[in-house]
GROMACS .gro file of C-alpha atoms in nm:
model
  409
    1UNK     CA    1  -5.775   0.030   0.985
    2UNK     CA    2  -5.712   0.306   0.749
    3UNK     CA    3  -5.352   0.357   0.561
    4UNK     CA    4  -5.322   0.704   0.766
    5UNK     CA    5  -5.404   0.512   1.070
    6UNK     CA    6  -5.201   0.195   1.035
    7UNK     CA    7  -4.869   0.194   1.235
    8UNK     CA    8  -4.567   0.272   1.072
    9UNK     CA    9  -4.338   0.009   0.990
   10UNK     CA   10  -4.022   0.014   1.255
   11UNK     CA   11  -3.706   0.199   1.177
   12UNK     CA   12  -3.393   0.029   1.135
   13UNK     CA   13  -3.275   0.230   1.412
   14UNK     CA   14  -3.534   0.017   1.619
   15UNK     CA   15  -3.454  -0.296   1.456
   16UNK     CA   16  -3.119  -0.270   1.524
   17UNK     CA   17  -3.130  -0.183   1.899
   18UNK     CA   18  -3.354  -0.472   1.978
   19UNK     CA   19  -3.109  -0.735   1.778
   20UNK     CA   20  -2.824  -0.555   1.943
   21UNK     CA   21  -3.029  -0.582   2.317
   22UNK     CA   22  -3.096  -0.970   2.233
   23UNK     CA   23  -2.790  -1.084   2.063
   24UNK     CA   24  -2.621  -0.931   2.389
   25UNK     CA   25  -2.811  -1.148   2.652
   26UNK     CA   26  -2.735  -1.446   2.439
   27UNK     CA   27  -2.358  -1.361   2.401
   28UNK     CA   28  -2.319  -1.247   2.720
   29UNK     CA   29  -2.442  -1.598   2.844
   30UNK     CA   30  -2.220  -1.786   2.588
   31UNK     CA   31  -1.922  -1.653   2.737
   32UNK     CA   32  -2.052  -1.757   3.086
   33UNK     CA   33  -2.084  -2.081   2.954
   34UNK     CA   34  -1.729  -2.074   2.808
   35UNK     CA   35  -1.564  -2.017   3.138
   36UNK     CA   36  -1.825  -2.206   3.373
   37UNK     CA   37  -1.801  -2.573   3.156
   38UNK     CA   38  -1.445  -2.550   3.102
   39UNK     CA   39  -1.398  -2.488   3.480
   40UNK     CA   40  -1.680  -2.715   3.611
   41UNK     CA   41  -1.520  -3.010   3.450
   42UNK     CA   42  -1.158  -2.934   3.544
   43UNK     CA   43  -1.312  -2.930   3.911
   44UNK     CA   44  -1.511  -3.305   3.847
   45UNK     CA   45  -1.199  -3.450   3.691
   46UNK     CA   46  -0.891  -3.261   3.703
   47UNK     CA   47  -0.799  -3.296   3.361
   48UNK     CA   48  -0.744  -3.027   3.137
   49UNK     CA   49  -0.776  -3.231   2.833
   50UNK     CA   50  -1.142  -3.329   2.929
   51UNK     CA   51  -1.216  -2.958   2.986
   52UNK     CA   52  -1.130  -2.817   2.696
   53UNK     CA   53  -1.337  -3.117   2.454
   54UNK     CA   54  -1.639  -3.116   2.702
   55UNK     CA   55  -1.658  -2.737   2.567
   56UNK     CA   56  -1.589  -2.802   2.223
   57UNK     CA   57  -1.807  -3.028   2.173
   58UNK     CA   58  -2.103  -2.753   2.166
   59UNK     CA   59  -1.937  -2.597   1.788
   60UNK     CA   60  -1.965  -3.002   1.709
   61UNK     CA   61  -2.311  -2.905   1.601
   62UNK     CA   62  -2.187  -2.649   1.344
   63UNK     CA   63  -2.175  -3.007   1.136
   64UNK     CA   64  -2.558  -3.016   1.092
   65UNK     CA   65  -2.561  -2.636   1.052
   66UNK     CA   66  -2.643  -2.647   0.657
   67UNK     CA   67  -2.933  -2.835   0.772
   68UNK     CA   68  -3.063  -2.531   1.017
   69UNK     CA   69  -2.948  -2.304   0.693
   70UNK     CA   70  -3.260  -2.434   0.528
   71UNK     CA   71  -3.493  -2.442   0.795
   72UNK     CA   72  -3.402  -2.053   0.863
   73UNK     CA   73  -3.478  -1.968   0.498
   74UNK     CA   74  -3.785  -2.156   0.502
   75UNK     CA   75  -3.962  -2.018   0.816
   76UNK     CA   76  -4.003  -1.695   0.990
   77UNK     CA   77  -3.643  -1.563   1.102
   78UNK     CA   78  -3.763  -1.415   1.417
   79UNK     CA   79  -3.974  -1.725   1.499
   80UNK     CA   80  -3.614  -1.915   1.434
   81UNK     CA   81  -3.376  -1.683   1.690
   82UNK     CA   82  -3.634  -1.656   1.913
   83UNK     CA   83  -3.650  -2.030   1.937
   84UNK     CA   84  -3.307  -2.082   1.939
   85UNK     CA   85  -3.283  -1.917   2.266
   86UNK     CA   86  -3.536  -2.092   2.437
   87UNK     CA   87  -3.373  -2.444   2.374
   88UNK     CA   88  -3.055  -2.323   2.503
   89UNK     CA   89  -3.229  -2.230   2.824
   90UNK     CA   90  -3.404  -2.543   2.878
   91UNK     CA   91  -3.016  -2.745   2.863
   92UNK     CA   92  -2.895  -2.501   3.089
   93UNK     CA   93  -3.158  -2.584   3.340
   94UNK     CA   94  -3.122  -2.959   3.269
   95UNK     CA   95  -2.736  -2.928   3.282
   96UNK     CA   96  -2.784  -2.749   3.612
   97UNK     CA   97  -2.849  -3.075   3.750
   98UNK     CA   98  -2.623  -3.296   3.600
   99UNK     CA   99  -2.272  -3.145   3.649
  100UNK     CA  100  -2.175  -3.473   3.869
  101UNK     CA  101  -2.214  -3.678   3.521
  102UNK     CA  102  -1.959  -3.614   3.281
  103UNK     CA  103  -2.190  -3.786   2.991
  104UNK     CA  104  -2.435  -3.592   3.080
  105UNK     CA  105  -2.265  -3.263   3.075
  106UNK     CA  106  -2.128  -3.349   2.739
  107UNK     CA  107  -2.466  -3.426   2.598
  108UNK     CA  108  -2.602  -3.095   2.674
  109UNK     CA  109  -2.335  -2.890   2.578
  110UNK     CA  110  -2.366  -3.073   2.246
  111UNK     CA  111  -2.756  -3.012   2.234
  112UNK     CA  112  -2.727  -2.662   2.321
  113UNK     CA  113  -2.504  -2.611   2.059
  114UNK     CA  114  -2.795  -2.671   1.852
  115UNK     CA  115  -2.975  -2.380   1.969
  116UNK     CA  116  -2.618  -2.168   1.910
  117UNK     CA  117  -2.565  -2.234   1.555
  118UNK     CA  118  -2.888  -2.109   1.434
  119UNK     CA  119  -2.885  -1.835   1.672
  120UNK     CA  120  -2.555  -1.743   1.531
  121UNK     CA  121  -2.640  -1.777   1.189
  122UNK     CA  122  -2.965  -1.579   1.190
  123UNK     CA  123  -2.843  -1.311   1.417
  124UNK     CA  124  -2.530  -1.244   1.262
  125UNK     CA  125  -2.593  -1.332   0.882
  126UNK     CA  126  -2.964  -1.314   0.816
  127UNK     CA  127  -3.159  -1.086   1.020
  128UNK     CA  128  -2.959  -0.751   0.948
  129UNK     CA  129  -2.978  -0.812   0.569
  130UNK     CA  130  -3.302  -0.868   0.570
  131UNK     CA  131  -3.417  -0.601   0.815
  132UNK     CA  132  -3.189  -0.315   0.798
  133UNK     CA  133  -3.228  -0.101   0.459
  134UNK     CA  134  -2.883  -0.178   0.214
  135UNK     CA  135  -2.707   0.194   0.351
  136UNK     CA  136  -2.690   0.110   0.689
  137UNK     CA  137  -2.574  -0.244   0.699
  138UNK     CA  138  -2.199  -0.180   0.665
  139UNK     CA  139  -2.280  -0.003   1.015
  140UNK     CA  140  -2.501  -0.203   1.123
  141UNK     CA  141  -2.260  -0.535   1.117
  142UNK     CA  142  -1.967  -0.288   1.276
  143UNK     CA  143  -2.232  -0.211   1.581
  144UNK     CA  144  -2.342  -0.535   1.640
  145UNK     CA  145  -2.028  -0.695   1.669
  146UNK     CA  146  -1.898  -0.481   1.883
  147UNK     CA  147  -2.171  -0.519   2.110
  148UNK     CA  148  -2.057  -0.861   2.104
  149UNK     CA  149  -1.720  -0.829   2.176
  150UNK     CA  150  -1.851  -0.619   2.459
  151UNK     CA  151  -2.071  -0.889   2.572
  152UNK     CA  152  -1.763  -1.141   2.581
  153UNK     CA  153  -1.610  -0.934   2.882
  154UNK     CA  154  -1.933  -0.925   3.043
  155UNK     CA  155  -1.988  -1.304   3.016
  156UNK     CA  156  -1.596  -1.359   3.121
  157UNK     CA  157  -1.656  -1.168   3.445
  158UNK     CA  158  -2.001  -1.232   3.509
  159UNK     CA  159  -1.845  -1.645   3.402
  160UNK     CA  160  -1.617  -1.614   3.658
  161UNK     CA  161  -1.793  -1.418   3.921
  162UNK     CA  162  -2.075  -1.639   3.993
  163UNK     CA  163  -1.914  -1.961   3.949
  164UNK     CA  164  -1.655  -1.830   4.224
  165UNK     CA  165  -1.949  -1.711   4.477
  166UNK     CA  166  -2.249  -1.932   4.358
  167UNK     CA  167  -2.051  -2.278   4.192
  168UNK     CA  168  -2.119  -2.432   3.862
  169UNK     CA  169  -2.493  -2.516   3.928
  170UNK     CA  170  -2.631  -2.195   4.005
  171UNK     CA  171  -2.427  -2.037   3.761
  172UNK     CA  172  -2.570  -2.207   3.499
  173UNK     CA  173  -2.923  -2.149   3.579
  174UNK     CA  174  -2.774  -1.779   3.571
  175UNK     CA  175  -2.730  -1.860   3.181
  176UNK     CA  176  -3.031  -2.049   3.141
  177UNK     CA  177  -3.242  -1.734   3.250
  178UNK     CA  178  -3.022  -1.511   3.012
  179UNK     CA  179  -3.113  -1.695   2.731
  180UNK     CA  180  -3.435  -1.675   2.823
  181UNK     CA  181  -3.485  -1.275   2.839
  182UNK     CA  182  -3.287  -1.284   2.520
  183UNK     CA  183  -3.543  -1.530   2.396
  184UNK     CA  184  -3.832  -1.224   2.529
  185UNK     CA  185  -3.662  -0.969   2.377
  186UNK     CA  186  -3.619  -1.082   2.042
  187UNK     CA  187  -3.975  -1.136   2.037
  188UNK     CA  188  -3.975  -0.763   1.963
  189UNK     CA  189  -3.783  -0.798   1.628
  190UNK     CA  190  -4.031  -0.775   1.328
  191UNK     CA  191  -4.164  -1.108   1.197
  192UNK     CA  192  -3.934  -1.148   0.839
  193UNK     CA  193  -4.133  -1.491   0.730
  194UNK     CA  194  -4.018  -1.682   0.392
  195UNK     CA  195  -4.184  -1.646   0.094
  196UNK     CA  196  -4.094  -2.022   0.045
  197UNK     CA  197  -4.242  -2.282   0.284
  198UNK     CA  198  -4.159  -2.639   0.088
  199UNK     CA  199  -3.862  -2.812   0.215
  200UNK     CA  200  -3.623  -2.974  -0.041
  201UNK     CA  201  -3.321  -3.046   0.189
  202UNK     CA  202  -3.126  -3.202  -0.173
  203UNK     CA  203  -3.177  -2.884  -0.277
  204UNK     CA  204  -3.079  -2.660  -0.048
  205UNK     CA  205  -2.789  -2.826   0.025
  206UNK     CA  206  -2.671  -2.809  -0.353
  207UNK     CA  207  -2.784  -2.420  -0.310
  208UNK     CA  208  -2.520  -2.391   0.037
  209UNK     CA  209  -2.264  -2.593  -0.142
  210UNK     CA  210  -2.251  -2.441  -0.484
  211UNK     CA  211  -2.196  -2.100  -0.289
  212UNK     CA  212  -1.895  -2.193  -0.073
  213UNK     CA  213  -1.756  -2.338  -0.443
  214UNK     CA  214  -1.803  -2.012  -0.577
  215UNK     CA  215  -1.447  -1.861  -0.595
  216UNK     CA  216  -1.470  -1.520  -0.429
  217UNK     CA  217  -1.632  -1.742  -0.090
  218UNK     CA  218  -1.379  -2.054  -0.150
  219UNK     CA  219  -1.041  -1.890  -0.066
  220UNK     CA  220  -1.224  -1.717   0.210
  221UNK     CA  221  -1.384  -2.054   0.366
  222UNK     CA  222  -1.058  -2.219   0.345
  223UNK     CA  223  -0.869  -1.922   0.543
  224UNK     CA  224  -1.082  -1.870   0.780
  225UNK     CA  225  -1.090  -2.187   0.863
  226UNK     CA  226  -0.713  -2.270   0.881
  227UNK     CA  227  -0.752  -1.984   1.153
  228UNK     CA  228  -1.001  -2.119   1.345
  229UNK     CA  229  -0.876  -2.415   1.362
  230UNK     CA  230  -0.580  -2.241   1.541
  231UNK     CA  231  -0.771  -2.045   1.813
  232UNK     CA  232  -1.131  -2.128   1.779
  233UNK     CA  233  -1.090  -2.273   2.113
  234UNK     CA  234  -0.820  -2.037   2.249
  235UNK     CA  235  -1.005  -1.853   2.537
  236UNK     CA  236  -1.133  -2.203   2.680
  237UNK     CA  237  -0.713  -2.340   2.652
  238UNK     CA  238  -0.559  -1.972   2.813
  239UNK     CA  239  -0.849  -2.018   3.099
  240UNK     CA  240  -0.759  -2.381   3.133
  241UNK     CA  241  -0.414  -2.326   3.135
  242UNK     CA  242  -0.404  -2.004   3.406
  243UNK     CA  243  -0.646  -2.230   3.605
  244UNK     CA  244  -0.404  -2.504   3.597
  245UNK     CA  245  -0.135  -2.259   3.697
  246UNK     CA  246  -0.294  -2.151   4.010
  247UNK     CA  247  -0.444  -1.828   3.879
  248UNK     CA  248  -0.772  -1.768   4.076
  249UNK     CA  249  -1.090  -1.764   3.890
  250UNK     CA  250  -1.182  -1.364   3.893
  251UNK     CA  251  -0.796  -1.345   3.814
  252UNK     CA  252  -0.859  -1.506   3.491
  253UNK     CA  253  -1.162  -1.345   3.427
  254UNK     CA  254  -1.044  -1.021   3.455
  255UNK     CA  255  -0.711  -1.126   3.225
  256UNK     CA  256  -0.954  -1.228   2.974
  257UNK     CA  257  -1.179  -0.936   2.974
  258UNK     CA  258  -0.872  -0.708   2.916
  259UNK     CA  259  -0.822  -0.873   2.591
  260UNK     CA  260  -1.193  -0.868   2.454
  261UNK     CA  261  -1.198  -0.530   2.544
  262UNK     CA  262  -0.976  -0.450   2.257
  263UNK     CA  263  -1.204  -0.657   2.054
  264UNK     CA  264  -1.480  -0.434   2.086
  265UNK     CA  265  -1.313  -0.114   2.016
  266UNK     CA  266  -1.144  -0.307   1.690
  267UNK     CA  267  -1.493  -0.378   1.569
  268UNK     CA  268  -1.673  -0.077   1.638
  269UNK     CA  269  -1.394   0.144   1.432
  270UNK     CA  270  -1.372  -0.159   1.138
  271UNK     CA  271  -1.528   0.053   0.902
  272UNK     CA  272  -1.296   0.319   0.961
  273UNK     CA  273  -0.981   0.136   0.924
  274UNK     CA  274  -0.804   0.181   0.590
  275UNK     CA  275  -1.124   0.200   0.442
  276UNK     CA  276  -0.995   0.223   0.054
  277UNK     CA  277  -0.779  -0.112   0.103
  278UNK     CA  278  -0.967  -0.347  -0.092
  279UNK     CA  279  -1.141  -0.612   0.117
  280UNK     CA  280  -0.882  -0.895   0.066
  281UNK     CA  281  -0.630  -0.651   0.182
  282UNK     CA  282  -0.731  -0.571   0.451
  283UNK     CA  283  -0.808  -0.933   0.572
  284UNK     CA  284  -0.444  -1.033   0.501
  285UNK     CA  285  -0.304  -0.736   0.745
  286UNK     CA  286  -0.571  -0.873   1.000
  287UNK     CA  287  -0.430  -1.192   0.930
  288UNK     CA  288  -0.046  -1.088   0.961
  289UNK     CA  289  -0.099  -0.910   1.319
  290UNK     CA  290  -0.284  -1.189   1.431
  291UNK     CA  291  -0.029  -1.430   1.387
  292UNK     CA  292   0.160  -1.153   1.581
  293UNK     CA  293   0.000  -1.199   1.856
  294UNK     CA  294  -0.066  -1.535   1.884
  295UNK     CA  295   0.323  -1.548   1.880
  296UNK     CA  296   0.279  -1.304   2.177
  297UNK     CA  297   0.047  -1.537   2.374
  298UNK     CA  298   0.330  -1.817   2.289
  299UNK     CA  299   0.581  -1.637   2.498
  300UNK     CA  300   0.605  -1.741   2.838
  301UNK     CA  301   0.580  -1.371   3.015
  302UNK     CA  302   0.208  -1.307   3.139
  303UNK     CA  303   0.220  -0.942   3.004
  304UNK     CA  304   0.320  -1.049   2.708
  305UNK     CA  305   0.065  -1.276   2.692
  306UNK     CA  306  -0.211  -1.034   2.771
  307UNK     CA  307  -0.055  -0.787   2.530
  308UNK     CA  308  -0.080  -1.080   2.225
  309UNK     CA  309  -0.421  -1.206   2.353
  310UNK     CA  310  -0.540  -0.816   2.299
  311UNK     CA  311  -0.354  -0.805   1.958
  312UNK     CA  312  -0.513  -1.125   1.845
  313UNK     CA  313  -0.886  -0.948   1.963
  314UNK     CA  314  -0.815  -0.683   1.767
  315UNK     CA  315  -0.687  -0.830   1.452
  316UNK     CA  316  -0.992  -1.113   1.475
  317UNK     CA  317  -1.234  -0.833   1.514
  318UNK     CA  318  -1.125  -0.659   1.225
  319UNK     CA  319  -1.134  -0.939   0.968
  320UNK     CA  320  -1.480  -1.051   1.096
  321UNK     CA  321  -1.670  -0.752   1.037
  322UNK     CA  322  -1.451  -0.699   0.694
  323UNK     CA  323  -1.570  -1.071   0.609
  324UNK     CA  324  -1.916  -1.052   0.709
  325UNK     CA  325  -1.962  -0.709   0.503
  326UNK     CA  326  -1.876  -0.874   0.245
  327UNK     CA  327  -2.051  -1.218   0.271
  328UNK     CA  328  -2.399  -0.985   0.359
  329UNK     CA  329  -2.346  -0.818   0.037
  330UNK     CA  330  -2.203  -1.100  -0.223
  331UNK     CA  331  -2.542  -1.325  -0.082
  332UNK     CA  332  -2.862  -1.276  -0.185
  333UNK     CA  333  -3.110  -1.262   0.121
  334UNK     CA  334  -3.368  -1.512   0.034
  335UNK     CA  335  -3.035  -1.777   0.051
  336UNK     CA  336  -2.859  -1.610   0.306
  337UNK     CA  337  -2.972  -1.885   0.541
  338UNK     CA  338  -2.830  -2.187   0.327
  339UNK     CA  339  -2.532  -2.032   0.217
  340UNK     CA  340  -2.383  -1.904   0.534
  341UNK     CA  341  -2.483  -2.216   0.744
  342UNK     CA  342  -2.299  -2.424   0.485
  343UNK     CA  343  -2.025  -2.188   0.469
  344UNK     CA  344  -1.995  -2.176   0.863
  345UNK     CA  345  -2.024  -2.556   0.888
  346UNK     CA  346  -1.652  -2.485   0.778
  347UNK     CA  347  -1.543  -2.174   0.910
  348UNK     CA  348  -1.675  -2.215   1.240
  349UNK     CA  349  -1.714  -2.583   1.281
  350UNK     CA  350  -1.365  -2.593   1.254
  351UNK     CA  351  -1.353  -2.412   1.633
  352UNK     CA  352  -1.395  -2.748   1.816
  353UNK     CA  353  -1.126  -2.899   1.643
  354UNK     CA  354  -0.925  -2.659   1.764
  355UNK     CA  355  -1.018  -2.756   2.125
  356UNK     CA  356  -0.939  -3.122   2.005
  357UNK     CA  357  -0.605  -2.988   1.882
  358UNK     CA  358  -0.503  -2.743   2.202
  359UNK     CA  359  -0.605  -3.053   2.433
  360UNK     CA  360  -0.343  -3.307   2.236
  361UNK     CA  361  -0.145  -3.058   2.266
  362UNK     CA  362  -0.171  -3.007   2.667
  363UNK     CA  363   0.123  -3.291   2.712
  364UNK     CA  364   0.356  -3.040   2.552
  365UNK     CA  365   0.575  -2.828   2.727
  366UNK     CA  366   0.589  -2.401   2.695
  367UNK     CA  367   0.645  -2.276   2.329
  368UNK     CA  368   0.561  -2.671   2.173
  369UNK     CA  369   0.196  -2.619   2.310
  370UNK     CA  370   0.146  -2.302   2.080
  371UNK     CA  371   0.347  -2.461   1.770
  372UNK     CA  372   0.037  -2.649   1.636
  373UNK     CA  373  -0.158  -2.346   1.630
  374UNK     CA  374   0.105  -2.166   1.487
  375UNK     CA  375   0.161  -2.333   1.213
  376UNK     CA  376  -0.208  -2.347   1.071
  377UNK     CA  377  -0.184  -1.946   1.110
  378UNK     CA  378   0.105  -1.895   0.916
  379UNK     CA  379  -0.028  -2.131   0.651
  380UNK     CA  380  -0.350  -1.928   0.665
  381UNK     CA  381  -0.157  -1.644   0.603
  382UNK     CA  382   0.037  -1.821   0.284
  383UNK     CA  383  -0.303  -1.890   0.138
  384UNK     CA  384  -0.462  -1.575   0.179
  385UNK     CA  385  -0.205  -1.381   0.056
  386UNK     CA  386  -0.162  -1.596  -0.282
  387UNK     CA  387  -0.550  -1.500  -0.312
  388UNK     CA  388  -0.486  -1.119  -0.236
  389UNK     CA  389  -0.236  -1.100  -0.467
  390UNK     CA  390  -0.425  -1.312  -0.785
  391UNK     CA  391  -0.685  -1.082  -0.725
  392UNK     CA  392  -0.482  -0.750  -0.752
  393UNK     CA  393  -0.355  -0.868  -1.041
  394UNK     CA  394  -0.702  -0.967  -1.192
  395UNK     CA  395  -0.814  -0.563  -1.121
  396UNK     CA  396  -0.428  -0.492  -1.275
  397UNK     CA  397  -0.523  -0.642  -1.576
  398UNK     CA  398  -0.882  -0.576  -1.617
  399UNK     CA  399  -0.723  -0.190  -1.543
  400UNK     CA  400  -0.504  -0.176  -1.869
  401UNK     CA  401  -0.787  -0.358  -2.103
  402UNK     CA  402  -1.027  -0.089  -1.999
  403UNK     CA  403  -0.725   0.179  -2.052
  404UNK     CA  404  -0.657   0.049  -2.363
  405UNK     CA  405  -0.976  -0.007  -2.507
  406UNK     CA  406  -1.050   0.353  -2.450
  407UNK     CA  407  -0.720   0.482  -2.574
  408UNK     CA  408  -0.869   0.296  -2.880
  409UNK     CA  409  -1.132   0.552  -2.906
   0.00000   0.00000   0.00000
């Protein structure tokens, strides 16, 4: 084949549409799994507390993510997400047929956790960078995750719709075969292979490591993870605790939706929001209105709940894209893998724990059930805002040596 006749390499426009199209299916059928576990196993055992760590025990497997880090770097990254979908699909099916066994439940959720850390990580943190030309990935991070926002809702209703008309066994074949399609489609993506195949885990878990050391990703790893560790697991407590209540299940779906919605608008316009506020800034006001409305959600009024779950959507949204941004642009690609799987072993394994936490919690009464999460906000807050402020006053200084050195001149 001649070079006039060979194909021409696919646009980022392309690229993007078919990771958008994928990462969609696959979110769409976490979220169905996030409402149809929590529920199934409140129906088996009528405890809450059981629930809500049956659920949490699929981020468990963010522990082993730095070793997935290396695998993605050192093998093709489509092969990778592609994969990743297909073993969630196969525990589906096998959890289909288990939901009597509460052992067995919790094994699979673990094991398909698997399957959703490295689809995470690659999707989110590896494929755009190296895919989608430097200009466009600012964009490119905004889209995406606010097609995922937009595929929470749709797993929250879709969650709740077919586990109300179908049950908890059909309903998770339903997300079996959406991993599956997403598993198709992704096939698509162009291949994006390593240039280096030789495994050295010691080493590439000094390379993950030494990043989330590095001081610009430290103060960030340690925030985000004081926040996560607040509401990593709050959708699975509010749907535990409405179901508890009485609330009907398309009820809470619907509840839910209305506050993701306002996650995907907050996502989409990220970019666009106070766009010359420096990066830390603009986390920290994230972080301030979230801690709004998680003080909203606290309240004991069901609009006012709603109205602080959509607050806390918005602000979460906001700081995510800002944080990812920045992350895709501070990391070189060919680590990208390593670093951000060793940096989410923090940020997001920290999620479960939170389901850990909100279920000790569960034997406390109204505003005492929020008060643990509440706490680890505001100190997220305190710590971020320490950092924001050293590093204003870092560009203060470095400000007036540059002005004086040229009044020198």
């Amino acid at each position: 084949m001649t070079a006039a006749s060979a194909p021409a390499p696919p646009t980022d426009t392309r690229v993007l549409r078919v990771l958008i199209a994928a990462s969609m299916l696959s979110k769409v059928a976490d979220w169905q799994l996030g409402i149809v576990i929590p529920l199934a196993v409140l129906a088996e055992s009528d405890s809450v507390a059981l629930a809500l760590v049956s659920f949490a025990l699929r981020g468990v497997s963010y522990v082993g993510s730095p070793f997935l880090g290396s695998v993605i770097d050192r093998f093709d990254k489509r092969t990778v997400y592609v994969l990743a979908q297909l073993h969630q699909a196969v525990c589906l099916v096998l959890l289909a047929s288990m939901l009597s066994s509460q052992l067995s439940v919790a094994l699979l959720v673990l094991l398909s956790g698997i399957g959703g850390v490295a689809s995470s990580i690659t999707g989110q943190f590896v494929l755009i960078p190296v895919l989608i030309s430097p200009p466009l990935r600012a964009t490119a991070v905004a889209k995406l995750n606010s097609a995922i926002e937009v595929s929470k809702v749709i797993g929250l209703l879709l969650g709740g719709t077919a586990f109300a008309l179908l049950g908890p066994a059909a309903a998770s074949l339903c997300i079996g075969a959406l991993y599956l399609v997403a598993g198709c489609i992704a096939r698509l993506l162009p291949r994006a292979p390593s240039s280096h195949r030789r495994m050295d885990i010691r080493r590439d878990l000094a390379i993950g490591f030494r990043w989330v050391g590095r001081r610009e990703i430290l103060w960030l790893v340690v925030t985000m993870s004081m926040t996560n560790l607040a509401i990593g697991q709050l959708e699975p407590a509010l749907i535990t605790q409405f179901s508890d209540g009485g609330m009907n299940t398309a009820a809470i779906s619907g509840v839910m939706a209305a506050g993701l919605l306002m996650g995907a608008l907050a996502s989409r316009l990220a970019p666009a929001i106070v766009p010359r506020w420096s990066t830390e800034r603009r986390v920290l006001a994230a972080q301030v209105l979230g801690l709004a409305g998680l003080a909203l959600v606290a309240t004991p009024l069901l609009p006012l709940r709603l109205l602080g779950f959509m607050v806390e959507c918005f602000a979460v949204a906001v700081s995510n894209v800002a944080s990812i941004t920045y992350r895709q642009e501070t990391i070189p690609a060919d680590v990208a893998g390593r670093a951000n799987a060793t940096i989410r072993m923090f940020i997001t394994g920290a999620s479960p724990l939170s389901g850990f936490l909100f279920a000790w919690a569960s034997g406390l009464d109204g505003f005492r059930y929020w008060l643990p999460a509440l706490s680890l906000w505001g100190a997220a807050v305190v710590v971020w805002a320490v950092y924001t402020r050293t590093c204003e006053r870092a560009a203060e200084k470095a400000d007036a040596l540059k002005g004086a050195s040229l009044g020198d001149r």
